[in-house]
mmCIF file of C-alpha atoms in Angstrom:
data_model
loop_
_atom_site.group_PDB
_atom_site.id
_atom_site.type_symbol
_atom_site.label_atom_id
_atom_site.label_comp_id
_atom_site.label_asym_id
_atom_site.label_seq_id
_atom_site.Cartn_x
_atom_site.Cartn_y
_atom_site.Cartn_z
ATOM 1 C CA MET A 1 14.162 60.593 -161.605
ATOM 2 C CA SER A 2 14.197 61.572 -165.216
ATOM 3 C CA THR A 3 12.256 65.547 -165.331
ATOM 4 C CA LEU A 4 10.101 63.394 -168.332
ATOM 5 C CA CYS A 5 8.742 61.497 -165.743
ATOM 6 C CA GLN A 6 7.653 63.913 -163.019
ATOM 7 C CA PRO A 7 4.131 65.006 -162.305
ATOM 8 C CA PRO A 8 3.304 68.547 -163.999
ATOM 9 C CA SER A 9 4.758 71.908 -162.512
ATOM 10 C CA SER A 10 1.094 73.544 -162.550
ATOM 11 C CA PRO A 11 0.221 73.862 -158.854
ATOM 12 C CA GLU A 12 -3.425 73.484 -158.942
ATOM 13 C CA LEU A 13 -2.738 69.892 -160.666
ATOM 14 C CA PHE A 14 1.269 69.065 -158.774
ATOM 15 C CA VAL A 15 -0.891 67.528 -155.611
ATOM 16 C CA ASP A 16 -3.941 66.267 -157.105
ATOM 17 C CA SER A 17 -3.090 64.980 -160.472
ATOM 18 C CA TRP A 18 -0.817 64.119 -162.788
ATOM 19 C CA LYS A 19 -0.834 61.896 -166.416
ATOM 20 C CA VAL A 20 2.467 60.238 -168.358
ATOM 21 C CA ARG A 21 2.025 59.054 -171.711
ATOM 22 C CA THR A 22 5.160 57.020 -173.014
ATOM 23 C CA ASP A 23 4.559 57.788 -177.032
ATOM 24 C CA GLU A 24 4.775 61.496 -175.890
ATOM 25 C CA HIS A 25 8.703 60.715 -175.467
ATOM 26 C CA PRO A 26 11.432 59.019 -177.560
ATOM 27 C CA ALA A 27 10.782 55.651 -178.723
ATOM 28 C CA GLU A 28 14.368 54.599 -176.841
ATOM 29 C CA ARG A 29 13.386 56.144 -173.606
ATOM 30 C CA CYS A 30 9.878 54.469 -173.118
ATOM 31 C CA ALA A 31 10.765 51.755 -171.484
ATOM 32 C CA GLU A 32 12.229 53.887 -168.876
ATOM 33 C CA ILE A 33 9.796 56.739 -168.872
ATOM 34 C CA TRP A 34 7.042 53.968 -168.437
ATOM 35 C CA GLN A 35 9.297 52.204 -165.206
ATOM 36 C CA GLU A 36 9.589 55.949 -163.430
ATOM 37 C CA ALA A 37 6.074 56.833 -163.533
ATOM 38 C CA LEU A 38 4.752 53.557 -162.738
ATOM 39 C CA GLN A 39 7.190 54.082 -159.832
ATOM 40 C CA GLN A 40 5.761 56.877 -158.390
ATOM 41 C CA VAL A 41 2.235 54.368 -158.120
ATOM 42 C CA TYR A 42 4.033 51.730 -155.984
ATOM 43 C CA LEU A 43 4.434 49.375 -158.997
ATOM 44 C CA ALA A 44 7.629 48.072 -161.285
ATOM 45 C CA VAL A 45 6.627 46.397 -164.684
ATOM 46 C CA SER A 46 8.782 43.466 -166.428
ATOM 47 C CA PRO A 47 7.956 43.527 -170.551
ATOM 48 C CA ARG A 48 6.854 39.983 -171.986
ATOM 49 C CA SER A 49 8.496 38.132 -174.399
ATOM 50 C CA GLY A 50 8.737 38.855 -178.077
ATOM 51 C CA GLY A 51 10.727 42.063 -178.071
ATOM 52 C CA GLU A 52 7.948 44.265 -178.780
ATOM 53 C CA PRO A 53 8.100 47.832 -177.766
ATOM 54 C CA LEU A 54 6.378 48.542 -174.219
ATOM 55 C CA HIS A 55 4.083 51.602 -174.113
ATOM 56 C CA GLY A 56 1.807 52.844 -171.533
ATOM 57 C CA GLU A 57 -0.375 55.165 -169.915
ATOM 58 C CA VAL A 58 -1.093 56.328 -166.311
ATOM 59 C CA THR A 59 -3.017 58.823 -164.847
ATOM 60 C CA TYR A 60 -3.406 59.476 -160.872
ATOM 61 C CA ASN A 61 -5.563 61.323 -159.139
ATOM 62 C CA ILE A 62 -6.642 61.489 -155.400
ATOM 63 C CA SER A 63 -9.317 62.404 -153.779
ATOM 64 C CA PRO A 64 -10.220 64.660 -151.248
ATOM 65 C CA GLN A 65 -10.112 61.909 -148.326
ATOM 66 C CA GLY A 66 -6.882 60.659 -149.710
ATOM 67 C CA ILE A 67 -8.291 57.821 -152.112
ATOM 68 C CA GLU A 68 -5.420 57.394 -154.884
ATOM 69 C CA PHE A 69 -6.748 56.238 -158.408
ATOM 70 C CA VAL A 70 -4.803 55.292 -161.022
ATOM 71 C CA THR A 71 -5.689 54.356 -164.690
ATOM 72 C CA LEU A 72 -3.614 52.373 -166.105
ATOM 73 C CA SER A 73 -3.348 51.388 -170.275
ATOM 74 C CA GLY A 74 -0.498 49.585 -172.398
ATOM 75 C CA SER A 75 0.856 47.175 -174.193
ATOM 76 C CA ALA A 76 1.168 43.383 -172.832
ATOM 77 C CA GLN A 77 3.231 43.156 -169.414
ATOM 78 C CA ARG A 78 3.672 42.557 -165.999
ATOM 79 C CA LEU A 79 3.009 44.085 -163.586
ATOM 80 C CA VAL A 80 4.042 43.249 -159.731
ATOM 81 C CA GLY A 81 3.298 45.358 -156.540
ATOM 82 C CA GLN A 82 5.331 47.471 -154.879
ATOM 83 C CA GLY A 83 3.791 48.688 -152.308
ATOM 84 C CA PRO A 84 5.263 51.775 -149.607
ATOM 85 C CA GLN A 85 6.712 51.333 -146.277
ATOM 86 C CA GLN A 86 3.145 51.022 -144.428
ATOM 87 C CA SER A 87 1.058 48.585 -143.626
ATOM 88 C CA GLU A 88 -2.648 50.236 -143.124
ATOM 89 C CA SER A 89 -4.050 51.139 -146.243
ATOM 90 C CA LEU A 90 -6.197 48.988 -148.502
ATOM 91 C CA TRP A 91 -5.613 48.937 -152.387
ATOM 92 C CA LEU A 92 -7.843 47.444 -154.681
ATOM 93 C CA ALA A 93 -7.619 46.940 -158.842
ATOM 94 C CA LEU A 94 -9.679 46.165 -161.212
ATOM 95 C CA ALA A 95 -9.075 45.345 -165.088
ATOM 96 C CA ILE A 96 -11.663 47.183 -167.063
ATOM 97 C CA ALA A 97 -10.343 45.270 -170.448
ATOM 98 C CA GLY A 98 -7.824 43.069 -171.641
ATOM 99 C CA GLU A 99 -6.606 39.362 -170.491
ATOM 100 C CA ALA A 100 -5.289 39.713 -167.089
ATOM 101 C CA HIS A 101 -3.887 36.577 -164.253
ATOM 102 C CA LEU A 102 -2.746 37.076 -160.900
ATOM 103 C CA GLN A 103 -0.235 35.760 -158.742
ATOM 104 C CA ILE A 104 -0.268 35.755 -155.153
ATOM 105 C CA GLY A 105 2.502 34.785 -153.365
ATOM 106 C CA GLU A 106 2.616 31.251 -155.477
ATOM 107 C CA ARG A 107 -1.183 30.926 -156.168
ATOM 108 C CA GLU A 108 -1.831 31.401 -159.647
ATOM 109 C CA ALA A 109 -5.241 32.184 -161.219
ATOM 110 C CA ARG A 110 -7.395 34.330 -163.893
ATOM 111 C CA LEU A 111 -8.296 37.537 -162.225
ATOM 112 C CA GLY A 112 -12.371 37.239 -163.895
ATOM 113 C CA THR A 113 -14.202 40.060 -165.645
ATOM 114 C CA GLY A 114 -15.614 42.008 -162.830
ATOM 115 C CA GLU A 115 -13.342 40.820 -160.374
ATOM 116 C CA ILE A 116 -11.776 42.558 -157.864
ATOM 117 C CA LEU A 117 -8.395 42.146 -156.523
ATOM 118 C CA TYR A 118 -7.644 43.809 -153.454
ATOM 119 C CA GLY A 119 -5.017 43.762 -150.764
ATOM 120 C CA ALA A 120 -3.624 45.818 -147.758
ATOM 121 C CA THR A 121 -0.128 47.427 -148.043
ATOM 122 C CA GLY A 122 2.786 45.769 -146.513
ATOM 123 C CA GLY A 123 0.912 42.291 -147.039
ATOM 124 C CA ASP A 124 0.961 39.284 -149.598
ATOM 125 C CA GLN A 125 3.285 40.508 -152.941
ATOM 126 C CA VAL A 126 0.826 40.525 -155.833
ATOM 127 C CA ALA A 127 1.494 40.270 -159.310
ATOM 128 C CA LEU A 128 -0.356 40.958 -162.577
ATOM 129 C CA GLU A 129 0.373 39.535 -166.111
ATOM 130 C CA LEU A 130 -1.176 41.143 -168.595
ATOM 131 C CA ARG A 131 -1.272 39.163 -171.621
ATOM 132 C CA SER A 132 -3.107 41.700 -174.059
ATOM 133 C CA ASP A 133 -3.115 45.350 -174.598
ATOM 134 C CA PHE A 134 -5.234 46.382 -171.351
ATOM 135 C CA LEU A 135 -7.242 49.148 -169.229
ATOM 136 C CA LEU A 136 -6.504 48.678 -165.407
ATOM 137 C CA LEU A 137 -7.977 50.686 -162.653
ATOM 138 C CA THR A 138 -6.088 51.271 -158.949
ATOM 139 C CA LEU A 139 -7.041 52.636 -155.720
ATOM 140 C CA GLU A 140 -5.313 53.318 -152.542
ATOM 141 C CA ILE A 141 -7.830 53.804 -149.911
ATOM 142 C CA PRO A 142 -6.169 55.121 -145.921
ATOM 143 C CA HIS A 143 -6.572 52.927 -143.356
ATOM 144 C CA ALA A 144 -8.768 56.129 -141.612
ATOM 145 C CA LEU A 145 -11.591 55.637 -143.602
ATOM 146 C CA PHE A 146 -11.736 51.715 -142.704
ATOM 147 C CA TYR A 147 -11.022 52.207 -138.494
ATOM 148 C CA LYS A 148 -13.554 54.550 -138.332
ATOM 149 C CA ARG A 149 -15.583 51.600 -139.572
ATOM 150 C CA LEU A 150 -13.968 48.905 -137.817
ATOM 151 C CA LEU A 151 -12.506 46.813 -140.437
ATOM 152 C CA ASN A 152 -9.093 45.801 -139.508
ATOM 153 C CA PRO A 153 -7.238 46.526 -142.818
ATOM 154 C CA LEU A 154 -4.049 44.855 -140.921
ATOM 155 C CA SER A 155 -5.251 41.241 -141.087
ATOM 156 C CA ILE A 156 -6.190 41.133 -144.864
ATOM 157 C CA ARG A 157 -4.975 38.698 -146.830
ATOM 158 C CA ALA A 158 -4.988 39.230 -150.673
ATOM 159 C CA GLY A 159 -7.764 37.939 -152.264
ATOM 160 C CA THR A 160 -10.688 38.739 -154.815
ATOM 161 C CA LEU A 161 -14.352 40.288 -154.470
ATOM 162 C CA SER A 162 -16.349 37.544 -157.027
ATOM 163 C CA GLY A 163 -17.758 39.090 -159.833
ATOM 164 C CA GLN A 164 -21.098 37.124 -158.805
ATOM 165 C CA SER A 165 -22.209 38.859 -155.813
ATOM 166 C CA GLY A 166 -24.731 41.484 -155.520
ATOM 167 C CA VAL A 167 -22.973 44.258 -153.829
ATOM 168 C CA SER A 168 -19.317 43.289 -155.328
ATOM 169 C CA ARG A 169 -21.307 43.743 -158.554
ATOM 170 C CA LEU A 170 -22.088 47.477 -157.806
ATOM 171 C CA LEU A 171 -18.969 48.364 -156.708
ATOM 172 C CA ALA A 172 -16.973 46.897 -159.905
ATOM 173 C CA ASN A 173 -19.454 49.191 -161.978
ATOM 174 C CA LEU A 174 -18.506 52.496 -160.237
ATOM 175 C CA LEU A 175 -14.633 51.721 -160.473
ATOM 176 C CA THR A 176 -15.383 51.136 -163.945
ATOM 177 C CA GLY A 177 -17.482 54.013 -164.261
ATOM 178 C CA VAL A 178 -14.971 56.598 -162.092
ATOM 179 C CA ALA A 179 -12.262 54.655 -164.731
ATOM 180 C CA GLN A 180 -14.023 56.523 -167.595
ATOM 181 C CA GLU A 181 -14.796 60.255 -165.980
ATOM 182 C CA LEU A 182 -11.916 60.174 -163.735
ATOM 183 C CA GLY A 183 -10.636 63.161 -165.820
ATOM 184 C CA ASN A 184 -13.961 64.929 -165.303
ATOM 185 C CA LEU A 185 -14.504 64.356 -161.705
ATOM 186 C CA ASP A 186 -13.768 67.426 -159.608
ATOM 187 C CA ALA A 187 -13.385 67.826 -155.619
ATOM 188 C CA THR A 188 -16.975 68.535 -155.360
ATOM 189 C CA ALA A 189 -17.776 65.499 -157.401
ATOM 190 C CA PHE A 190 -15.584 63.257 -155.782
ATOM 191 C CA HIS A 191 -16.985 63.644 -152.142
ATOM 192 C CA PRO A 192 -20.494 61.311 -153.263
ATOM 193 C CA VAL A 193 -18.403 58.843 -155.029
ATOM 194 C CA GLU A 194 -16.172 58.311 -151.881
ATOM 195 C CA LEU A 195 -18.991 57.648 -149.719
ATOM 196 C CA ALA A 196 -20.419 55.286 -152.482
ATOM 197 C CA LEU A 197 -16.920 53.112 -152.445
ATOM 198 C CA THR A 198 -16.566 53.145 -148.996
ATOM 199 C CA GLU A 199 -19.809 51.383 -148.102
ATOM 200 C CA LEU A 200 -19.665 49.328 -150.946
ATOM 201 C CA LEU A 201 -16.254 47.930 -150.228
ATOM 202 C CA ILE A 202 -16.834 47.913 -146.344
ATOM 203 C CA HIS A 203 -20.307 45.959 -147.080
ATOM 204 C CA ALA A 204 -18.118 43.302 -149.950
ATOM 205 C CA LEU A 205 -14.928 43.125 -147.354
ATOM 206 C CA SER A 206 -17.458 42.009 -144.819
ATOM 207 C CA GLU A 207 -18.656 39.358 -146.483
ATOM 208 C CA GLN A 208 -15.397 37.799 -146.628
ATOM 209 C CA ALA A 209 -14.796 35.123 -144.000
ATOM 210 C CA ALA A 210 -11.046 35.815 -143.618
ATOM 211 C CA ILE A 211 -11.741 39.640 -143.249
ATOM 212 C CA ASN A 212 -11.958 40.430 -139.157
ATOM 213 C CA THR A 213 -13.730 43.154 -137.811
ATOM 214 C CA PHE A 214 -13.877 44.564 -133.813
ATOM 215 C CA ARG A 215 -16.708 44.694 -132.049
ATOM 216 C CA VAL A 216 -15.384 47.438 -129.752
ATOM 217 C CA PRO A 217 -14.944 50.862 -131.300
ATOM 218 C CA GLY A 218 -12.285 51.999 -129.165
ATOM 219 C CA HIS A 219 -10.716 48.493 -129.726
ATOM 220 C CA ALA A 220 -9.477 48.738 -133.609
ATOM 221 C CA GLU A 221 -7.543 52.415 -132.421
ATOM 222 C CA HIS A 222 -5.912 50.192 -129.679
ATOM 223 C CA PHE A 223 -4.816 47.529 -131.962
ATOM 224 C CA ARG A 224 -3.766 50.114 -134.589
ATOM 225 C CA GLU A 225 -1.510 51.750 -132.223
ATOM 226 C CA ILE A 226 -0.174 48.666 -130.877
ATOM 227 C CA CYS A 227 0.687 47.282 -134.702
ATOM 228 C CA ARG A 228 1.645 51.015 -135.152
ATOM 229 C CA CYS A 229 4.356 50.325 -132.310
ATOM 230 C CA ILE A 230 5.618 46.696 -133.782
ATOM 231 C CA GLU A 231 6.409 48.285 -137.226
ATOM 232 C CA LEU A 232 8.460 50.686 -135.314
ATOM 233 C CA HIS A 233 10.777 48.413 -133.608
ATOM 234 C CA LEU A 234 10.499 45.694 -135.755
ATOM 235 C CA GLY A 235 14.317 45.537 -136.682
ATOM 236 C CA ASP A 236 14.989 44.824 -132.279
ATOM 237 C CA PRO A 237 15.646 41.438 -131.842
ATOM 238 C CA GLU A 238 14.429 41.890 -128.233
ATOM 239 C CA LEU A 239 10.707 42.813 -129.424
ATOM 240 C CA ASP A 240 8.264 40.844 -127.814
ATOM 241 C CA LEU A 241 4.475 41.008 -125.876
ATOM 242 C CA ALA A 242 6.105 42.864 -122.390
ATOM 243 C CA MET A 243 8.019 45.192 -124.749
ATOM 244 C CA VAL A 244 4.795 46.436 -126.540
ATOM 245 C CA ALA A 245 2.920 46.495 -123.523
ATOM 246 C CA GLU A 246 5.175 48.757 -121.879
ATOM 247 C CA GLN A 247 5.278 50.823 -125.194
ATOM 248 C CA CYS A 248 1.647 50.892 -125.629
ATOM 249 C CA HIS A 249 0.829 51.221 -121.600
ATOM 250 C CA ALA A 250 -1.242 48.386 -121.354
ATOM 251 C CA SER A 251 -0.632 44.789 -120.226
ATOM 252 C CA GLY A 252 0.273 42.216 -122.062
ATOM 253 C CA ARG A 253 -2.630 40.202 -121.301
ATOM 254 C CA TYR A 254 -4.960 43.070 -123.220
ATOM 255 C CA VAL A 255 -2.291 43.155 -126.045
ATOM 256 C CA GLN A 256 -3.217 39.613 -125.996
ATOM 257 C CA LYS A 257 -7.144 40.093 -126.398
ATOM 258 C CA ILE A 258 -6.710 42.704 -129.129
ATOM 259 C CA PHE A 259 -4.972 40.829 -131.206
ATOM 260 C CA ASN A 260 -7.470 37.786 -130.403
ATOM 261 C CA GLU A 261 -10.320 39.770 -131.368
ATOM 262 C CA ALA A 262 -8.555 40.294 -134.697
ATOM 263 C CA GLY A 263 -8.203 36.549 -135.400
ATOM 264 C CA LEU A 264 -5.019 37.104 -135.378
ATOM 265 C CA GLY A 265 -2.038 35.679 -132.571
ATOM 266 C CA PHE A 266 0.876 38.091 -131.152
ATOM 267 C CA SER A 267 3.490 36.104 -132.141
ATOM 268 C CA GLN A 268 1.920 35.079 -135.339
ATOM 269 C CA TYR A 269 1.606 38.820 -136.390
ATOM 270 C CA LEU A 270 5.136 39.478 -135.501
ATOM 271 C CA ARG A 271 6.644 36.904 -137.328
ATOM 272 C CA ARG A 272 4.180 37.211 -140.273
ATOM 273 C CA ARG A 273 5.394 41.456 -140.300
ATOM 274 C CA ARG A 274 8.842 40.103 -139.960
ATOM 275 C CA LEU A 275 8.938 37.765 -142.778
ATOM 276 C CA GLU A 276 7.171 39.977 -144.828
ATOM 277 C CA LYS A 277 9.694 42.977 -144.377
ATOM 278 C CA CYS A 278 12.698 40.203 -145.370
ATOM 279 C CA ARG A 279 10.329 38.772 -148.788
ATOM 280 C CA ARG A 280 10.401 42.499 -149.955
ATOM 281 C CA ASP A 281 14.127 42.870 -149.224
ATOM 282 C CA MET A 282 14.989 40.156 -151.201
ATOM 283 C CA SER A 283 12.890 40.885 -154.000
ATOM 284 C CA SER A 284 14.523 44.904 -154.709
ATOM 285 C CA GLN A 285 17.297 44.636 -156.461
ATOM 286 C CA LEU A 286 18.088 48.012 -154.287
ATOM 287 C CA ASN A 287 19.062 44.920 -151.778
ATOM 288 C CA ALA A 288 21.100 42.716 -153.993
ATOM 289 C CA ARG A 289 24.265 43.129 -152.597
ATOM 290 C CA LEU A 290 22.771 41.659 -148.995
ATOM 291 C CA SER A 291 23.144 38.732 -148.052
ATOM 292 C CA ILE A 292 19.961 36.568 -147.013
ATOM 293 C CA SER A 293 21.443 36.650 -143.238
ATOM 294 C CA GLU A 294 22.043 40.345 -143.725
ATOM 295 C CA ILE A 295 18.820 41.036 -144.669
ATOM 296 C CA CYS A 296 16.999 38.715 -141.836
ATOM 297 C CA MET A 297 19.155 40.193 -139.081
ATOM 298 C CA ARG A 298 17.980 43.715 -140.482
ATOM 299 C CA TRP A 299 14.384 42.518 -139.333
ATOM 300 C CA GLY A 300 15.235 41.088 -136.294
ATOM 301 C CA PHE A 301 15.571 37.327 -136.423
ATOM 302 C CA THR A 302 18.682 36.262 -134.952
ATOM 303 C CA ASN A 303 18.566 32.508 -136.364
ATOM 304 C CA LEU A 304 19.349 32.009 -139.789
ATOM 305 C CA ALA A 305 18.191 28.278 -139.938
ATOM 306 C CA TYR A 306 14.792 29.139 -137.795
ATOM 307 C CA PHE A 307 14.165 32.249 -140.503
ATOM 308 C CA SER A 308 14.429 29.866 -143.426
ATOM 309 C CA ARG A 309 12.328 27.407 -141.942
ATOM 310 C CA SER A 310 9.750 30.190 -141.163
ATOM 311 C CA PHE A 311 10.258 31.700 -144.387
ATOM 312 C CA THR A 312 9.567 27.854 -146.060
ATOM 313 C CA SER A 313 6.561 27.560 -144.183
ATOM 314 C CA GLU A 314 4.942 31.256 -145.021
ATOM 315 C CA TYR A 315 5.401 31.222 -148.745
ATOM 316 C CA GLY A 316 6.169 27.581 -149.826
ATOM 317 C CA ILE A 317 9.625 28.372 -150.933
ATOM 318 C CA GLY A 318 13.072 28.826 -149.452
ATOM 319 C CA PRO A 319 14.665 32.075 -149.408
ATOM 320 C CA ARG A 320 17.118 31.579 -151.621
ATOM 321 C CA ALA A 321 15.189 30.079 -153.964
ATOM 322 C CA TYR A 322 12.590 32.380 -153.536
ATOM 323 C CA ARG A 323 15.174 34.855 -153.824
ATOM 324 C CA ALA A 324 17.069 33.171 -157.293
ATOM 325 C CA LYS A 325 13.227 32.450 -158.313
ATOM 326 C CA GLN A 326 12.813 36.654 -158.573
ATOM 327 C CA ARG A 327 16.313 38.055 -159.456
ATOM 328 C CA SER A 328 15.238 35.224 -162.869
ATOM 329 C CA ARG A 329 12.209 37.320 -163.436
ATOM 330 C CA GLN A 330 13.700 40.915 -162.937
ATOM 331 C CA ASP A 331 16.603 39.917 -165.611
ATOM 332 C CA PRO A 332 15.075 36.970 -167.924
ATOM 333 C CA ALA A 333 18.242 36.786 -169.570
#
C-alpha cells in the first residue's frame, strides 16, 4: 500500500483519527489514493462512466467505545461494501447530500432523504450508486454495545430506517449533526453522542419486524458463542448441530432452542453463512484464479450441484452468472 494513503503518523492521531484528500496528491494518482483510502474503511469504488476524474475526501474517527465514524465526500461514483471478516458488528450509512441509489443483493431503490441504511458485517452485500457530488456518513458499531441490550446483530438483514418514523428521524438528525461536528469532538464529547446514538438506534431497530431480540439476557451471550463457534468451523464439511453442541458444551436441543428464539433455524443459518462466504469470495478480484468449485469446497460444500441450487435460491441468480456480473462491474471495459 502506498505510504501516501497511510493514516497520520502522529501517535495521538494514529489510532483515533485520520483523513485523506485526493486533491492533496498528483492528479494521476488520485484514483489509486482514493481506492486505498476506502479499503481502510471496508469499501470498494467504481467511478461512473463519462471519463470525469474521480475525487474525494474521507475522514475516520473512532469513539472511546469503539464506534467507527467515517465521513466521505466526493464526485459521483459507486461504493460497494467490503466488510471485515467478522459478523458481529452493525453498520449504518446516511446520505446527507447528493442523489443516492442503493442496491441490496439484486434489489434496487432510491435512498430517500432522511433514510438510514443499515446492516450487519458479513451479511448482505450492499452498494450505493452516488449520482452526483455527495456527503455520506457511515458508522460501524461493535456487537458488544448491542448484545448488552439483547439486540441480535447476526439475524439482521440489510434494510432502511424510514425518515417518516419519529425516532428514526431523530436518529438521522443526530447523525447529520455528528457528520458536521466530527472533527471537533474529543473523547469526552463523544460519550453523550454514543449514549444517544445507541439508545435511538436500538429503539429504531426494535420497531423493525425483521429484527429479533432475546427475552432472556443469557441467551444472547450463548447465541454469540454458538455463532462464533460456527464461524470458526465453516470450512469443515462435517460441521453439524451435534459438533456445534459438543464444542459449546451444550445439548443439541438447547442449541436449536437458542436459534428458534433468534428466529432462525440452525441448518438455515449454517447454509446462509457458508453461502455468504462463497459470494464474498466470488466478488473479490483476489480470488479470480479460484474456480467456483474450489470456493464452495473451501466453505464446507461438498456437492457443486447442491451449492448452485442453494446459491440461486438465496440470491435469485446462479453462481456463474453472479460471478460474471461482478467481473463486468469491476472491469467495465
